[in-house]
């Protein structure tokens, strides 16, 4: 297995992308980060990487790919807030689908042979069964999920027509922060539950909203499969290794631990870790939220030499809390 070139990480100044950059650099890859810095932070990019401030849909991207001898793209750039996708669907089809189409075309023109795509469990919509497997129906119930599913379809078609292979990684709920506190969730107004809860624990928020208490789940609140962001980043490195080793094959894999926690169980974990009681404010369901999303992760465990190292809810909360406290110290 040889890899002579660089890896481009789009959205590498954002939450998951910055962790993928760390994992790639730690594994010995040369990394170029492409980010327009609309929601990302230049300081979040490890100095070992080269940061280029540019949108993925810019026509100059193909020149960047050639100049830097990019041989693989990890594509994280896009919009990720489900309720916002319901109220502003065109933003999501522009930022996620149309922009991805442009990036894929640039990859084909520049002859980039490997592409890893940041997809989502939202492609499944409301699954008929839980846990949900890669071959189960994909019927998104919000524009966010559909915008990602359309990109998956483009990759599948492009890989049939051009010498490029891909790995679609469907994330479940990503949480936590780098255990060495090198990066974490820094987005202003983030909607991730654990991020919101640790903001409340550090005094940045007065309460945590619980959206929906009448779901058909064990305690009436939504159930999700929470995966540590550093485990997820490691999965990308392993997926890249697979694409390089087997250039004729493409893959679609769930990224999750295979077990779910309810909103209330997550908040109980935050209470345990912080030794305090966070105020919970009960509100109605949000548009586009399914009751339960848990990964069947057997395929990724079979395809990759990847094994979760941080499958512990309290540990995920501890890392998220440590990062939140670091942000407070940085004056964020």
Coordinates of C-alpha atoms in Angstrom, one line a residue:
X1 CA 0.0 0.0 0.0
X2 CA 1.6 3.2 -1.2
X3 CA 0.3 6.8 -1.0
X4 CA 2.4 9.4 -2.7
X5 CA 0.7 12.8 -2.3
X6 CA -1.4 14.8 0.1
X7 CA -4.8 14.6 1.6
X8 CA -7.2 17.5 1.3
X9 CA -9.7 17.9 4.2
X10 CA -12.6 20.2 3.3
X11 CA -14.2 21.9 6.3
X12 CA -11.0 21.1 8.2
X13 CA -11.4 24.2 10.4
X14 CA -14.7 22.9 11.8
X15 CA -15.6 20.4 14.5
X16 CA -15.3 17.0 13.0
X17 CA -12.9 18.1 10.2
X18 CA -10.3 19.5 12.7
X19 CA -10.3 16.2 14.5
X20 CA -9.8 14.3 11.2
X21 CA -6.9 16.6 10.4
X22 CA -5.3 15.7 13.8
X23 CA -5.8 12.0 13.2
X24 CA -4.3 12.1 9.6
X25 CA -1.3 14.1 10.8
X26 CA -0.7 11.8 13.7
X27 CA -0.8 8.9 11.2
X28 CA 1.9 10.5 9.1
X29 CA -0.2 12.0 6.2
X30 CA 0.5 15.4 4.6
X31 CA -2.7 17.5 4.9
X32 CA -4.1 20.5 3.1
X33 CA -7.2 22.0 4.7
X34 CA -9.7 23.8 2.5
X35 CA -12.2 25.9 4.5
X36 CA -14.0 29.2 3.8
X37 CA -14.0 29.9 7.6
X38 CA -17.7 30.9 7.6
X39 CA -18.3 28.5 10.5
X40 CA -14.8 27.2 11.0
X41 CA -11.9 28.7 12.9
X42 CA -8.3 29.1 11.5
X43 CA -6.9 28.5 15.0
X44 CA -8.6 25.1 15.1
X45 CA -6.3 23.9 12.2
X46 CA -3.2 22.1 13.5
X47 CA -0.1 24.1 12.3
X48 CA 1.3 21.0 10.7
X49 CA -1.4 21.3 8.0
X50 CA -1.6 23.8 5.2
X51 CA -4.7 26.0 5.4
X52 CA -6.2 27.5 2.3
X53 CA -9.2 29.8 2.7
X54 CA -11.5 28.9 -0.1
X55 CA -15.0 27.5 -0.7
X56 CA -15.3 24.0 -2.0
X57 CA -17.4 25.1 -5.0
X58 CA -14.7 27.6 -6.2
X59 CA -13.4 26.7 -9.7
X60 CA -9.8 27.3 -8.4
X61 CA -10.1 24.1 -6.2
X62 CA -9.0 21.9 -9.1
X63 CA -5.8 24.0 -9.4
X64 CA -5.2 23.6 -5.7
X65 CA -5.7 19.8 -6.0
X66 CA -3.1 19.7 -8.8
X67 CA -0.6 22.1 -7.2
X68 CA -0.5 20.2 -3.9
X69 CA -0.6 16.7 -5.5
X70 CA -3.7 15.8 -3.6
X71 CA -4.5 12.1 -3.9
X72 CA -7.4 11.9 -1.5
X73 CA -10.2 14.2 -0.3
X74 CA -12.0 14.0 3.0
X75 CA -15.1 16.1 2.5
X76 CA -16.6 17.6 5.7
X77 CA -17.7 21.0 4.5
X78 CA -21.4 21.7 4.6
X79 CA -24.4 22.8 6.8
X80 CA -25.5 20.4 9.5
X81 CA -28.5 21.8 11.5
X82 CA -31.6 19.7 10.9
X83 CA -34.3 22.2 12.0
X84 CA -32.6 24.9 9.9
X85 CA -32.7 22.6 6.9
X86 CA -36.5 22.4 7.3
X87 CA -36.9 26.2 7.4
X88 CA -34.2 26.9 4.8
X89 CA -33.9 23.9 2.5
X90 CA -32.3 25.8 -0.4
X91 CA -29.3 26.6 1.8
X92 CA -28.8 22.9 2.4
X93 CA -29.1 21.9 -1.3
X94 CA -26.7 24.7 -2.1
X95 CA -24.1 24.1 0.6
X96 CA -24.3 20.4 0.7
X97 CA -25.5 19.0 -2.6
X98 CA -24.5 21.6 -5.2
X99 CA -21.2 22.4 -3.5
X100 CA -20.4 18.7 -3.3
X101 CA -21.2 18.2 -6.9
X102 CA -18.6 21.0 -7.8
X103 CA -16.0 19.4 -5.5
X104 CA -16.5 16.0 -7.0
X105 CA -16.1 17.4 -10.5
X106 CA -12.9 19.1 -9.4
X107 CA -11.6 15.8 -8.1
X108 CA -12.4 14.1 -11.4
X109 CA -10.7 16.8 -13.4
X110 CA -7.6 16.8 -11.2
X111 CA -7.4 13.0 -11.2
X112 CA -7.9 12.5 -7.4
X113 CA -8.4 8.7 -7.0
X114 CA -9.9 8.6 -3.4
X115 CA -12.9 10.4 -1.8
X116 CA -14.3 10.0 1.7
X117 CA -17.7 11.7 2.3
X118 CA -19.1 12.9 5.6
X119 CA -22.7 11.6 5.5
X120 CA -25.3 11.1 8.2
X121 CA -27.7 8.7 9.8
X122 CA -30.4 11.3 8.8
X123 CA -30.3 9.6 5.3
X124 CA -32.4 6.8 7.0
X125 CA -35.2 9.1 8.1
X126 CA -37.4 7.2 10.5
X127 CA -36.2 3.7 10.3
X128 CA -38.5 0.7 10.4
X129 CA -36.2 -1.1 12.8
X130 CA -33.4 -0.2 15.2
X131 CA -30.5 -0.6 15.0
X132 CA -30.4 0.5 11.4
X133 CA -28.1 -1.1 8.8
X134 CA -26.5 0.3 5.6
X135 CA -28.8 -1.7 3.4
X136 CA -32.0 -0.5 5.1
X137 CA -34.3 2.0 3.3
X138 CA -33.0 5.5 3.0
X139 CA -36.1 7.8 3.2
X140 CA -34.9 11.1 4.7
X141 CA -37.5 13.1 6.6
X142 CA -35.6 16.4 6.4
X143 CA -33.7 18.3 3.7
X144 CA -30.4 17.8 5.6
X145 CA -30.7 14.1 5.2
X146 CA -31.8 14.4 1.6
X147 CA -29.0 16.8 0.7
X148 CA -26.5 14.2 1.9
X149 CA -28.2 11.3 0.3
X150 CA -28.2 13.1 -3.1
X151 CA -24.4 13.5 -2.7
X152 CA -24.1 9.8 -2.0
X153 CA -25.9 9.0 -5.2
X154 CA -23.6 11.3 -7.2
X155 CA -20.5 9.6 -5.8
X156 CA -21.9 6.2 -6.7
X157 CA -22.5 7.3 -10.3
X158 CA -19.2 9.1 -10.6
X159 CA -17.3 6.1 -9.4
X160 CA -18.9 4.0 -12.1
X161 CA -17.9 6.5 -14.8
X162 CA -14.4 7.6 -13.6
X163 CA -11.3 6.1 -11.9
X164 CA -12.2 7.2 -8.4
X165 CA -13.3 5.1 -5.4
X166 CA -15.1 6.4 -2.3
X167 CA -16.2 5.7 1.2
X168 CA -19.4 7.2 2.5
X169 CA -19.4 7.3 6.3
X170 CA -22.8 7.8 7.8
X171 CA -22.4 9.4 11.2
X172 CA -24.7 9.0 14.1
X173 CA -24.5 11.6 16.9
X174 CA -20.9 12.9 17.2
X175 CA -19.9 14.3 20.5
X176 CA -16.9 14.9 22.8
X177 CA -13.5 16.5 22.1
X178 CA -9.9 15.6 21.5
X179 CA -8.7 13.9 24.7
X180 CA -5.6 16.1 24.5
X181 CA -7.8 19.2 24.2
X182 CA -6.3 20.1 20.9
X183 CA -9.7 20.7 19.3
X184 CA -13.4 20.4 20.1
X185 CA -16.9 21.7 19.3
X186 CA -16.4 25.5 19.1
X187 CA -19.4 26.6 16.9
X188 CA -21.4 29.5 18.3
X189 CA -25.0 28.4 18.8
X190 CA -24.3 24.7 18.3
X191 CA -27.3 22.4 18.5
X192 CA -25.6 19.2 19.6
X193 CA -27.1 18.0 22.9
X194 CA -23.8 17.3 24.8
X195 CA -22.3 20.6 23.6
X196 CA -25.4 22.4 24.9
X197 CA -25.4 20.6 28.2
X198 CA -21.7 21.3 29.0
X199 CA -22.3 25.0 28.0
X200 CA -25.1 25.0 30.7
X201 CA -22.7 23.3 33.1
X202 CA -20.1 26.1 32.6
X203 CA -22.7 28.8 32.9
X204 CA -22.9 29.7 29.3
X205 CA -26.6 28.7 29.1
X206 CA -29.3 28.9 31.8
X207 CA -30.9 25.6 30.9
X208 CA -31.1 22.8 28.4
X209 CA -34.1 22.4 26.2
X210 CA -35.6 18.9 25.9
X211 CA -37.5 18.8 22.6
X212 CA -40.2 16.1 22.8
X213 CA -41.2 14.0 25.7
X214 CA -43.8 11.8 23.9
X215 CA -41.6 9.8 21.6
X216 CA -42.2 6.0 21.7
X217 CA -39.0 5.4 23.6
X218 CA -38.2 4.2 27.1
X219 CA -38.6 7.6 28.7
X220 CA -40.3 9.5 26.0
X221 CA -37.3 11.5 24.9
X222 CA -35.3 10.9 21.7
X223 CA -32.7 8.2 21.6
X224 CA -29.4 8.5 19.8
X225 CA -26.1 6.6 19.2
X226 CA -23.3 8.9 20.5
X227 CA -19.9 8.4 19.0
X228 CA -16.7 10.1 20.3
X229 CA -15.4 12.5 17.7
X230 CA -11.8 11.1 18.0
X231 CA -13.1 7.6 17.4
X232 CA -14.9 8.9 14.3
X233 CA -11.7 10.7 13.1
X234 CA -9.8 7.4 13.5
X235 CA -12.5 5.7 11.3
X236 CA -11.7 8.1 8.5
X237 CA -8.0 7.3 8.6
X238 CA -8.8 3.6 8.5
X239 CA -11.3 4.2 5.6
X240 CA -8.6 6.0 3.7
X241 CA -6.2 3.1 4.2
X242 CA -8.9 0.7 2.8
X243 CA -9.5 2.9 -0.3
X244 CA -5.8 3.0 -1.0
X245 CA -5.3 -0.7 -0.6
X246 CA -8.4 -1.6 -2.7
X247 CA -8.7 1.0 -5.4
X248 CA -11.5 -0.8 -7.2
X249 CA -13.8 -1.0 -4.3
X250 CA -16.1 1.6 -2.7
X251 CA -18.0 1.4 0.6
X252 CA -20.9 2.9 2.6
X253 CA -20.5 2.4 6.4
X254 CA -22.3 3.4 9.5
X255 CA -20.2 5.2 12.2
X256 CA -21.7 4.5 15.6
X257 CA -21.3 2.3 18.6
X258 CA -24.5 0.3 18.2
X259 CA -26.3 1.4 21.4
X260 CA -28.4 4.5 22.1
X261 CA -29.0 6.9 25.0
X262 CA -32.0 9.0 25.5
X263 CA -31.9 12.8 26.0
X264 CA -32.6 12.3 29.7
X265 CA -29.9 9.7 30.1
X266 CA -27.4 12.0 28.5
X267 CA -28.3 14.8 30.8
X268 CA -28.1 12.4 33.8
X269 CA -24.5 11.6 32.6
X270 CA -23.7 15.4 32.5
X271 CA -25.1 15.7 36.0
X272 CA -22.9 12.8 37.2
X273 CA -19.7 14.2 35.6
X274 CA -20.2 17.8 36.8
X275 CA -21.7 16.8 40.1
X276 CA -24.5 19.4 39.6
X277 CA -28.0 19.5 38.4
X278 CA -28.6 21.1 35.0
X279 CA -32.0 22.7 34.6
X280 CA -34.1 20.9 32.0
X281 CA -36.8 22.8 30.1
X282 CA -39.3 20.6 28.3
X283 CA -40.5 21.8 24.9
X284 CA -42.3 20.3 21.9
X285 CA -40.7 18.2 19.3
X286 CA -38.6 19.8 16.6
X287 CA -39.4 19.4 13.0
X288 CA -37.5 16.5 11.3
X289 CA -36.5 14.7 14.5
X290 CA -37.0 10.8 14.5
X291 CA -37.6 9.0 17.8
X292 CA -34.6 6.7 17.7
X293 CA -31.5 6.4 15.6
X294 CA -28.9 3.7 16.6
X295 CA -26.3 2.2 14.3
X296 CA -25.9 -1.4 13.2
X297 CA -22.1 -1.1 13.1
X298 CA -21.2 -4.6 12.1
X299 CA -20.2 -3.6 8.6
X300 CA -17.6 -1.1 9.6
X301 CA -16.1 -3.5 12.2
X302 CA -15.8 -6.1 9.4
X303 CA -14.5 -3.7 6.7
X304 CA -11.9 -1.7 8.7
X305 CA -9.3 -2.5 11.4
X306 CA -11.1 0.1 13.4
X307 CA -12.3 -0.5 16.9
X308 CA -13.9 2.1 19.2
X309 CA -11.5 3.3 22.0
X310 CA -13.8 5.8 23.7
X311 CA -17.2 4.0 23.9
X312 CA -18.2 5.5 27.3
X313 CA -20.8 8.2 27.6
X314 CA -19.4 9.7 30.8
X315 CA -16.0 9.8 29.1
X316 CA -17.4 11.6 26.1
X317 CA -19.0 14.1 28.4
X318 CA -15.8 14.6 30.4
X319 CA -13.8 15.4 27.2
X320 CA -16.6 17.8 26.0
X321 CA -16.6 19.5 29.4
X322 CA -12.8 19.9 29.4
X323 CA -12.9 21.5 26.0
X324 CA -15.7 23.8 27.1
X325 CA -13.7 24.9 30.1
X326 CA -10.7 25.5 27.8
X327 CA -12.8 27.7 25.5
X328 CA -13.9 29.7 28.5
X329 CA -10.3 30.2 29.4
X330 CA -9.6 31.3 25.8
X331 CA -12.2 34.0 26.2
X332 CA -14.5 32.5 23.6

